CSV table of C-alpha atoms and ligand atoms in Angstrom, one decimal:
chain,number,residue,atom,x,y,z
R,1,UNK,CA,62.4,65.1,59.9
R,2,UNK,CA,60.0,65.5,62.8
R,3,UNK,CA,60.7,65.2,66.5
R,4,UNK,CA,58.6,62.4,67.8
R,5,UNK,CA,55.6,63.7,69.7
R,6,UNK,CA,56.3,64.0,73.4
R,7,UNK,CA,60.0,64.8,72.9
R,8,UNK,CA,59.6,68.5,72.7
R,9,UNK,CA,62.3,69.7,75.1
R,10,UNK,CA,60.1,72.4,76.6
R,11,UNK,CA,57.7,69.7,77.9
R,12,UNK,CA,60.4,67.1,78.9
R,13,UNK,CA,63.0,69.4,80.4
R,14,UNK,CA,62.1,68.2,83.9
R,15,UNK,CA,63.2,64.6,83.2
R,16,UNK,CA,66.1,63.5,85.3
R,17,UNK,CA,69.6,63.1,83.8
R,18,UNK,CA,69.3,59.3,83.5
R,19,UNK,CA,66.1,59.7,81.4
R,20,UNK,CA,67.6,62.4,79.3
R,21,UNK,CA,70.7,60.2,78.7
R,22,UNK,CA,68.4,57.6,77.0
R,23,UNK,CA,65.7,59.8,75.5
R,24,UNK,CA,66.8,63.5,75.4
R,25,UNK,CA,67.3,65.0,71.9
R,26,UNK,CA,65.9,62.0,70.0
R,27,UNK,CA,65.0,63.3,66.6
R,28,UNK,CA,63.4,60.6,64.3
R,29,UNK,CA,63.2,60.6,60.5
R,30,UNK,CA,60.1,59.6,58.6
R,31,UNK,CA,61.2,56.0,59.0
R,32,UNK,CA,60.6,56.2,62.8
R,33,UNK,CA,63.8,54.4,63.6
R,34,UNK,CA,64.3,53.3,67.3
R,35,UNK,CA,68.0,54.0,67.5
R,36,UNK,CA,69.3,57.4,66.4
R,37,UNK,CA,70.2,57.7,62.7
R,38,UNK,CA,73.7,58.3,61.7
R,39,UNK,CA,73.8,61.1,59.1
R,40,UNK,CA,77.3,60.6,57.8
R,41,UNK,CA,77.2,63.6,55.4
R,42,UNK,CA,79.3,66.7,55.0
R,43,UNK,CA,76.7,68.7,53.0
R,44,UNK,CA,73.0,69.0,52.1
R,45,UNK,CA,71.1,69.6,48.9
R,46,UNK,CA,68.2,71.9,48.2
R,47,UNK,CA,65.1,71.9,46.0
R,48,UNK,CA,65.8,75.5,44.9
R,49,UNK,CA,68.4,78.3,45.1
R,50,UNK,CA,66.1,80.5,47.2
R,51,UNK,CA,65.9,77.9,50.0
R,52,UNK,CA,69.7,77.7,50.4
R,53,UNK,CA,69.9,81.5,50.3
R,54,UNK,CA,67.2,81.8,53.0
R,55,UNK,CA,69.0,79.2,55.2
R,56,UNK,CA,72.3,81.1,54.9
R,57,UNK,CA,70.5,84.3,55.7
R,58,UNK,CA,69.1,82.7,58.9
R,59,UNK,CA,65.5,83.3,57.6
R,60,UNK,CA,64.8,79.6,57.4
R,61,UNK,CA,65.9,76.8,59.6
R,62,UNK,CA,67.6,73.7,58.1
R,63,UNK,CA,71.0,72.2,57.5
R,64,UNK,CA,73.5,73.8,55.2
R,65,UNK,CA,76.9,72.3,55.9
R,66,UNK,CA,78.1,69.9,58.6
R,67,UNK,CA,80.6,72.4,60.1
R,68,UNK,CA,77.5,74.4,60.8
R,69,UNK,CA,74.8,71.8,61.5
R,70,UNK,CA,74.4,68.0,61.4
R,71,UNK,CA,71.4,66.1,62.6
R,72,UNK,CA,73.3,63.3,64.5
R,73,UNK,CA,75.6,65.9,66.1
R,74,UNK,CA,72.5,68.1,66.9
R,75,UNK,CA,70.9,65.1,68.7
R,76,UNK,CA,73.9,64.6,70.9
R,77,UNK,CA,74.2,68.3,71.6
R,78,UNK,CA,70.5,68.5,72.7
R,79,UNK,CA,70.9,65.4,74.8
R,80,UNK,CA,74.0,66.7,76.7
R,81,UNK,CA,72.3,70.1,77.2
R,82,UNK,CA,69.2,68.4,78.7
R,83,UNK,CA,71.3,66.2,81.0
R,84,UNK,CA,73.3,69.2,82.2
R,85,UNK,CA,70.3,71.4,82.8
R,86,UNK,CA,71.9,73.9,80.3
R,87,UNK,CA,70.1,76.0,77.7
R,88,UNK,CA,72.5,74.9,74.9
R,89,UNK,CA,75.5,72.8,74.0
R,90,UNK,CA,77.9,72.4,71.1
R,91,UNK,CA,80.3,69.5,70.6
R,92,UNK,CA,83.9,69.4,69.5
R,93,UNK,CA,86.3,66.8,68.1
R,94,UNK,CA,88.1,66.2,71.5
R,95,UNK,CA,88.0,67.3,75.1
R,96,UNK,CA,90.9,69.6,74.4
R,97,UNK,CA,89.1,71.1,71.4
R,98,UNK,CA,86.2,71.8,73.8
R,99,UNK,CA,88.5,73.5,76.4
R,100,UNK,CA,90.3,75.6,73.7
R,101,UNK,CA,87.0,76.6,72.2
R,102,UNK,CA,85.4,77.4,75.6
R,103,UNK,CA,88.3,79.7,76.5
R,104,UNK,CA,89.4,81.3,73.2
R,105,UNK,CA,85.9,82.1,72.0
R,106,UNK,CA,85.5,84.6,74.9
R,107,UNK,CA,89.1,85.8,75.6
R,108,UNK,CA,91.0,88.5,73.8
R,109,UNK,CA,94.5,90.0,74.2
R,110,UNK,CA,94.5,92.1,77.4
R,111,UNK,CA,92.1,89.8,79.3
R,112,UNK,CA,93.0,87.9,82.4
R,113,UNK,CA,92.1,84.3,83.4
R,114,UNK,CA,92.4,82.7,86.9
R,115,UNK,CA,92.8,78.9,86.8
R,116,UNK,CA,93.3,76.2,89.4
R,117,UNK,CA,96.8,74.8,89.4
R,118,UNK,CA,95.6,71.1,89.7
R,119,UNK,CA,94.4,70.3,86.2
R,120,UNK,CA,94.8,67.9,83.3
R,121,UNK,CA,98.2,68.4,81.6
R,122,UNK,CA,96.9,69.9,78.4
R,123,UNK,CA,94.5,72.2,80.3
R,124,UNK,CA,97.5,73.6,82.2
R,125,UNK,CA,99.4,73.9,78.8
R,126,UNK,CA,96.5,76.1,77.5
R,127,UNK,CA,96.7,78.3,80.5
R,128,UNK,CA,100.5,78.4,81.0
R,129,UNK,CA,101.7,78.3,77.3
R,130,UNK,CA,98.9,79.2,74.8
R,131,UNK,CA,97.0,82.0,76.5
R,132,UNK,CA,100.2,84.2,77.2
R,133,UNK,CA,101.2,83.8,73.5
R,134,UNK,CA,98.0,85.7,72.6
R,135,UNK,CA,98.4,88.4,75.2
R,136,UNK,CA,96.0,86.8,77.7
R,137,UNK,CA,97.3,87.2,81.3
R,138,UNK,CA,97.0,84.2,83.5
R,139,UNK,CA,97.1,83.6,87.3
R,140,UNK,CA,97.3,80.0,88.6
R,141,UNK,CA,96.1,79.5,92.2
R,142,UNK,CA,95.3,76.6,94.6
R,143,UNK,CA,91.7,76.0,93.6
R,144,UNK,CA,90.9,74.5,97.0
R,145,UNK,CA,91.5,77.8,98.7
R,146,UNK,CA,88.2,79.7,98.5
R,147,UNK,CA,89.8,83.1,99.3
R,148,UNK,CA,92.5,82.7,96.6
R,149,UNK,CA,90.0,83.1,93.8
R,150,UNK,CA,88.8,86.5,94.9
R,151,UNK,CA,92.3,87.7,95.8
R,152,UNK,CA,93.4,86.9,92.2
R,153,UNK,CA,90.7,89.0,90.5
R,154,UNK,CA,92.0,92.0,88.5
R,155,UNK,CA,89.9,94.6,86.6
R,156,UNK,CA,90.5,92.6,83.4
R,157,UNK,CA,89.6,89.2,84.8
R,158,UNK,CA,87.2,87.5,82.4
R,159,UNK,CA,87.3,83.8,83.2
R,160,UNK,CA,87.7,81.4,86.2
R,161,UNK,CA,88.7,77.9,84.9
R,162,UNK,CA,88.9,74.7,87.0
R,163,UNK,CA,88.1,71.0,87.1
R,164,UNK,CA,86.6,69.2,90.1
R,165,UNK,CA,87.7,66.5,91.0
R,166,UNK,CA,91.0,67.5,89.4
R,167,UNK,CA,93.1,65.2,87.2
R,168,UNK,CA,95.0,63.5,88.9
R,169,UNK,CA,95.3,65.1,92.3
R,170,UNK,CA,91.6,64.8,93.1
R,171,UNK,CA,91.5,68.3,94.4
R,172,UNK,CA,87.9,69.5,95.0
R,173,UNK,CA,86.8,73.1,94.2
R,174,UNK,CA,83.9,74.5,96.2
R,175,UNK,CA,81.7,75.3,93.2
R,176,UNK,CA,79.0,77.2,95.1
R,177,UNK,CA,81.5,79.6,96.5
R,178,UNK,CA,83.8,80.0,93.5
R,179,UNK,CA,81.1,80.3,90.9
R,180,UNK,CA,79.3,82.7,93.2
R,181,UNK,CA,82.4,84.9,93.4
R,182,UNK,CA,82.7,84.8,89.6
R,183,UNK,CA,79.0,85.9,89.2
R,184,UNK,CA,79.4,88.7,91.7
R,185,UNK,CA,82.3,90.1,89.7
R,186,UNK,CA,80.8,89.5,86.2
R,187,UNK,CA,83.4,86.8,85.5
R,188,UNK,CA,82.5,83.7,83.5
R,189,UNK,CA,83.2,80.4,85.4
R,190,UNK,CA,84.2,77.5,83.1
R,191,UNK,CA,84.1,74.1,84.8
R,192,UNK,CA,85.7,71.0,83.3
R,193,UNK,CA,83.4,68.2,84.5
R,194,UNK,CA,85.0,65.2,82.9
R,195,UNK,CA,85.6,63.3,86.1
R,196,UNK,CA,81.9,63.3,87.1
R,197,UNK,CA,79.5,64.1,84.2
R,198,UNK,CA,76.0,65.3,84.7
R,199,UNK,CA,74.8,62.0,86.3
R,200,UNK,CA,77.2,62.5,89.2
R,201,UNK,CA,77.6,66.3,89.4
R,202,UNK,CA,75.9,69.2,87.6
R,203,UNK,CA,78.1,72.3,88.0
R,204,UNK,CA,75.3,74.6,86.8
R,205,UNK,CA,73.2,73.6,89.9
R,206,UNK,CA,76.1,75.2,91.9
R,207,UNK,CA,76.2,78.4,89.7
R,208,UNK,CA,78.6,77.5,86.9
R,209,UNK,CA,78.2,79.5,83.7
R,210,UNK,CA,79.9,77.1,81.3
R,211,UNK,CA,80.5,73.4,81.6
R,212,UNK,CA,83.1,71.8,79.3
R,213,UNK,CA,83.7,68.2,78.7
R,214,UNK,CA,86.0,65.6,77.4
R,215,UNK,CA,83.2,63.3,76.3
R,216,UNK,CA,86.0,60.8,75.4
R,217,UNK,CA,85.9,59.7,79.1
R,218,UNK,CA,82.8,58.6,81.0
R,219,UNK,CA,80.3,59.8,78.5
R,220,UNK,CA,81.5,57.6,75.7
R,221,UNK,CA,82.6,55.2,78.3
R,222,UNK,CA,84.0,52.3,76.2
R,223,UNK,CA,87.3,53.7,74.9
R,224,UNK,CA,86.3,54.0,71.2
R,225,UNK,CA,86.2,57.7,70.1
R,226,UNK,CA,87.4,61.1,71.2
R,227,UNK,CA,84.8,63.9,71.7
R,228,UNK,CA,84.2,67.1,73.6
R,229,UNK,CA,81.3,69.4,74.5
R,230,UNK,CA,80.7,72.9,75.9
R,231,UNK,CA,77.4,73.8,77.6
R,232,UNK,CA,76.1,77.3,78.5
R,233,UNK,CA,73.3,79.8,78.0
R,234,UNK,CA,71.8,80.2,74.6
R,235,UNK,CA,73.3,83.6,74.5
R,236,UNK,CA,76.8,82.4,75.3
R,237,UNK,CA,76.6,79.5,72.8
R,238,UNK,CA,75.0,81.5,70.0
R,239,UNK,CA,76.7,84.8,70.3
R,240,UNK,CA,80.1,83.9,71.7
R,241,UNK,CA,81.0,80.3,71.0
R,242,UNK,CA,79.3,79.7,67.7
R,243,UNK,CA,81.0,82.5,65.7
R,244,UNK,CA,84.4,81.0,66.9
R,245,UNK,CA,83.4,77.3,66.3
R,246,UNK,CA,81.8,77.8,62.9
R,247,UNK,CA,84.7,79.7,61.5
R,248,UNK,CA,87.6,77.7,63.1
R,249,UNK,CA,86.0,74.2,62.7
R,250,UNK,CA,86.9,72.1,65.8
R,251,UNK,CA,83.7,70.1,65.1
R,252,UNK,CA,82.8,66.6,66.1
R,253,UNK,CA,82.3,64.1,63.3
R,254,UNK,CA,78.8,62.6,63.0
R,255,UNK,CA,80.1,59.1,63.4
R,256,UNK,CA,81.8,59.9,66.7
R,257,UNK,CA,78.7,61.8,67.8
R,258,UNK,CA,76.6,58.7,67.2
R,259,UNK,CA,79.0,56.5,69.2
R,260,UNK,CA,78.8,59.0,72.1
R,261,UNK,CA,75.0,58.9,71.8
R,262,UNK,CA,75.1,55.2,72.3
R,263,UNK,CA,77.5,55.6,75.2
R,264,UNK,CA,75.2,58.0,77.0
R,265,UNK,CA,72.4,55.5,77.1
R,266,UNK,CA,74.3,53.5,79.7
R,267,UNK,CA,76.1,56.4,81.4
R,268,UNK,CA,74.0,56.5,84.6
R,269,UNK,CA,74.4,52.8,85.0
R,270,UNK,CA,78.2,52.8,84.4
R,271,UNK,CA,79.0,55.9,86.4
R,272,UNK,CA,77.2,54.5,89.5
R,273,UNK,CA,78.5,51.0,89.3
R,274,UNK,CA,82.1,52.2,88.5
R,275,UNK,CA,81.8,54.5,91.6
R,276,UNK,CA,80.7,51.6,93.8
R,277,UNK,CA,83.6,49.5,92.5
R,278,UNK,CA,86.1,52.4,92.9
R,279,UNK,CA,85.0,52.7,96.6
R,280,UNK,CA,85.4,49.0,97.2
R,281,UNK,CA,88.8,48.9,95.6
R,282,UNK,CA,89.8,52.2,97.3
R,283,UNK,CA,89.0,50.7,100.7
R,284,UNK,CA,91.4,47.9,100.0
R,285,UNK,CA,94.2,50.0,98.5
R,286,UNK,CA,94.0,52.5,101.4
R,287,UNK,CA,95.3,49.8,103.8
R,288,UNK,CA,98.3,49.1,101.7
R,289,UNK,CA,99.8,52.3,100.3
R,290,UNK,CA,101.5,55.3,101.9
R,291,UNK,CA,98.9,57.7,100.6
R,292,UNK,CA,95.6,57.6,98.7
R,293,UNK,CA,93.6,60.5,97.2
R,294,UNK,CA,90.0,59.2,96.8
R,295,UNK,CA,87.1,61.6,97.1
R,296,UNK,CA,84.8,58.8,98.3
R,297,UNK,CA,87.0,57.9,101.3
R,298,UNK,CA,86.9,59.8,104.6
R,299,UNK,CA,90.7,60.2,104.4
R,300,UNK,CA,90.4,62.6,101.5
R,301,UNK,CA,90.8,66.1,103.1
R,302,UNK,CA,87.8,67.4,101.1
R,303,UNK,CA,85.6,64.3,101.3
R,304,UNK,CA,82.6,66.1,102.8
R,305,UNK,CA,82.8,68.9,100.2
R,306,UNK,CA,83.2,66.3,97.4
R,307,UNK,CA,80.2,64.3,98.5
R,308,UNK,CA,78.1,67.4,98.9
R,309,UNK,CA,78.6,68.2,95.2
R,310,UNK,CA,78.7,64.7,93.8
R,311,UNK,CA,76.0,61.9,93.9
R,312,UNK,CA,78.8,59.3,94.0
R,313,UNK,CA,82.6,59.4,94.1
R,314,UNK,CA,83.3,58.5,90.4
R,315,UNK,CA,85.5,55.8,89.0
R,316,UNK,CA,88.9,57.5,89.4
R,317,UNK,CA,91.4,57.9,92.3
R,318,UNK,CA,95.1,58.3,92.8
R,319,UNK,CA,97.6,56.8,95.2
R,320,UNK,CA,101.2,57.5,96.0
R,321,UNK,CA,103.9,54.9,96.3
R,322,UNK,CA,107.4,55.6,97.5
R,323,UNK,CA,109.0,56.7,94.3
R,324,UNK,CA,108.9,56.5,90.5
R,325,UNK,CA,110.8,53.2,90.5
R,326,UNK,CA,108.2,51.5,92.7
R,327,UNK,CA,105.3,53.1,90.8
R,328,UNK,CA,106.7,51.7,87.5
R,329,UNK,CA,107.3,48.3,89.0
R,330,UNK,CA,103.7,48.2,90.3
R,331,UNK,CA,102.4,49.0,86.8
R,332,UNK,CA,104.5,46.3,85.2
R,333,UNK,CA,103.2,43.8,87.8
R,334,UNK,CA,99.5,44.3,86.9
R,335,UNK,CA,97.9,41.4,85.2
R,336,UNK,CA,94.2,42.3,84.8
R,337,UNK,CA,94.3,46.1,85.0
R,338,UNK,CA,95.8,47.6,81.8
R,339,UNK,CA,98.6,50.2,81.8
R,340,UNK,CA,96.7,53.0,80.0
R,341,UNK,CA,96.4,56.7,80.4
R,342,UNK,CA,92.6,56.9,79.5
R,343,UNK,CA,89.9,57.2,82.1
R,344,UNK,CA,86.1,56.7,82.2
R,345,UNK,CA,86.5,53.4,80.3
R,346,UNK,CA,84.5,50.3,81.3
R,347,UNK,CA,87.9,48.6,81.7
R,348,UNK,CA,90.2,49.3,84.7
R,349,UNK,CA,93.2,51.3,83.6
R,350,UNK,CA,96.2,52.6,85.6
R,351,UNK,CA,98.9,55.2,84.6
R,352,UNK,CA,101.8,57.2,85.9
R,353,UNK,CA,100.7,60.8,85.4
R,354,UNK,CA,104.2,62.4,85.8
R,355,UNK,CA,105.5,60.5,82.7
R,356,UNK,CA,102.2,60.5,80.7
R,357,UNK,CA,99.2,62.8,81.1
R,358,UNK,CA,101.3,65.5,82.9
R,359,UNK,CA,104.5,65.1,80.9
R,360,UNK,CA,103.8,68.3,79.0
R,361,UNK,CA,103.6,70.3,82.3
R,362,UNK,CA,106.9,71.8,83.6
R,363,UNK,CA,108.6,69.9,86.5
R,364,UNK,CA,108.0,72.9,88.8
R,365,UNK,CA,104.3,73.1,87.9
R,366,UNK,CA,104.0,69.3,88.5
R,367,UNK,CA,105.6,69.6,91.9
R,368,UNK,CA,103.4,72.6,92.8
R,369,UNK,CA,100.2,70.8,92.0
R,370,UNK,CA,101.3,67.6,93.8
R,371,UNK,CA,101.9,65.3,90.8
R,372,UNK,CA,104.8,63.5,92.5
R,373,UNK,CA,107.0,60.8,90.9
R,374,UNK,CA,105.4,58.0,93.0
R,375,UNK,CA,101.8,58.9,92.0
R,376,UNK,CA,99.6,56.5,90.1
R,377,UNK,CA,96.1,57.2,88.8
R,378,UNK,CA,93.6,54.4,88.4
R,379,UNK,CA,90.2,54.3,86.6
R,380,UNK,CA,88.1,51.5,88.0
R,381,UNK,CA,85.9,49.8,85.4
R,382,UNK,CA,83.0,47.4,85.4
R,383,UNK,CA,85.0,44.2,86.2
R,384,UNK,CA,84.1,42.4,89.4
R,385,UNK,CA,85.9,44.4,92.2
R,386,UNK,CA,87.0,41.1,93.7
R,387,UNK,CA,89.1,40.3,90.6
R,388,UNK,CA,90.5,43.9,90.6
R,389,UNK,CA,91.4,43.7,94.3
R,390,UNK,CA,93.2,40.3,93.7
R,391,UNK,CA,95.2,41.9,90.9
R,392,UNK,CA,96.2,45.0,92.9
R,393,UNK,CA,97.0,42.7,95.9
R,394,UNK,CA,99.5,40.6,93.9
R,395,UNK,CA,101.0,43.7,92.3
R,396,UNK,CA,101.4,45.5,95.6
R,397,UNK,CA,103.0,42.4,97.1
R,398,UNK,CA,105.4,42.1,94.2
R,399,UNK,CA,106.7,45.7,94.9
R,400,UNK,CA,107.0,45.0,98.6
R,401,UNK,CA,103.8,46.7,99.9
Z,501,PLP,C1,91.0,63.8,79.2
Z,501,PLP,C2,90.8,65.1,79.8
Z,501,PLP,C3,90.7,66.3,78.9
Z,501,PLP,C4,91.1,66.2,77.5
Z,501,PLP,O1,90.2,65.5,76.7
Z,501,PLP,P1,90.5,64.7,75.3
Z,501,PLP,O2,89.2,64.2,74.9
Z,501,PLP,O3,91.5,63.7,75.6
Z,501,PLP,O4,91.0,65.8,74.4
Z,501,PLP,C5,90.4,67.5,79.5
Z,501,PLP,N1,90.2,67.6,80.8
Z,501,PLP,C6,90.2,66.5,81.7
Z,501,PLP,C7,89.9,66.7,83.1
Z,501,PLP,C8,90.5,65.3,81.2
Z,501,PLP,O5,90.5,64.2,82.0
């Protein structure tokens, strides 16, 4: 296999994320196929025994086993790295496999991690439940409070971990400040960028060391497969992440990698249109509900910070009804929008975080991060916003709003 002339990453690194999303990492076989080939293979064969020995010894490049390398997966990894402005990327089977790998590959018993309290339920579970079981100390803070990060630092602090916007409270973290504090103290900042992706926000441009993804969401974009990714320097990926990943095996399947490659081709288009639609729908919802948390609206307390970090607001926002009963009745009244706990999909989906995505988080932690019983989270898709507004209008009317 040869890389098509002109696709050497050293000469194409300057391409913008939208171009990388279509072209980056393309690696064509001798057939010159237009669309990326799907190498659905677990292993490889060799012409002679010396070749395989040289590959295992690292003296010769080439594939040896799909837990270690796979051409389709490698294309996706190179594409994501180029979109992100990162030196390297490795993909995992799910977003949670990516988060677990990004944290555990670099943490040991006796280390300390500082994390923002507003986070996806399973990310909070990693911090609250898993890390302490392995002797990793954790401190959870309000990620919106710039000073809280520095105050939480201990001599053994190794990692800052946060998402922005956060799921589902839409808290925004000031990346330039927080990643700067991390750098100044030799701490690795790990940013979960699932709500934005590289086309709307590139954390490394603000000083992030590691960017981790649920590629299940906007990247894949059409609700088909689960996937995850971790981006960082070549040194971090090769020396810290790869020994963990190669020996524990949280790898992404080539088939799923291929589906995500196809999804990335339309990411820029989808993310921007879904952001536009989310803004239009948000402006309507804002007039009808007690509270809305939408980074694209001036009513969001961190609207200016959000828009200084993001090119567009993204497809997701939350709003708060009076109580759980009214929130459930609203979901049940929806006709076009599906009741579903996924996000980033081209379909509009709405869910009740307290009983779904954040069910695994303790009631105290939920209350502390602001995931109240009346909260609903909505992902706005590619439908005509007029139809979405009509559906939300009738559902709000039905619950008396
Ligand atoms: C969905 C999500 C995850 C987990 O990703 P999976 O692909 O479902 O494992 C992690 N972080 C955030 C912010 C998410 O929205």
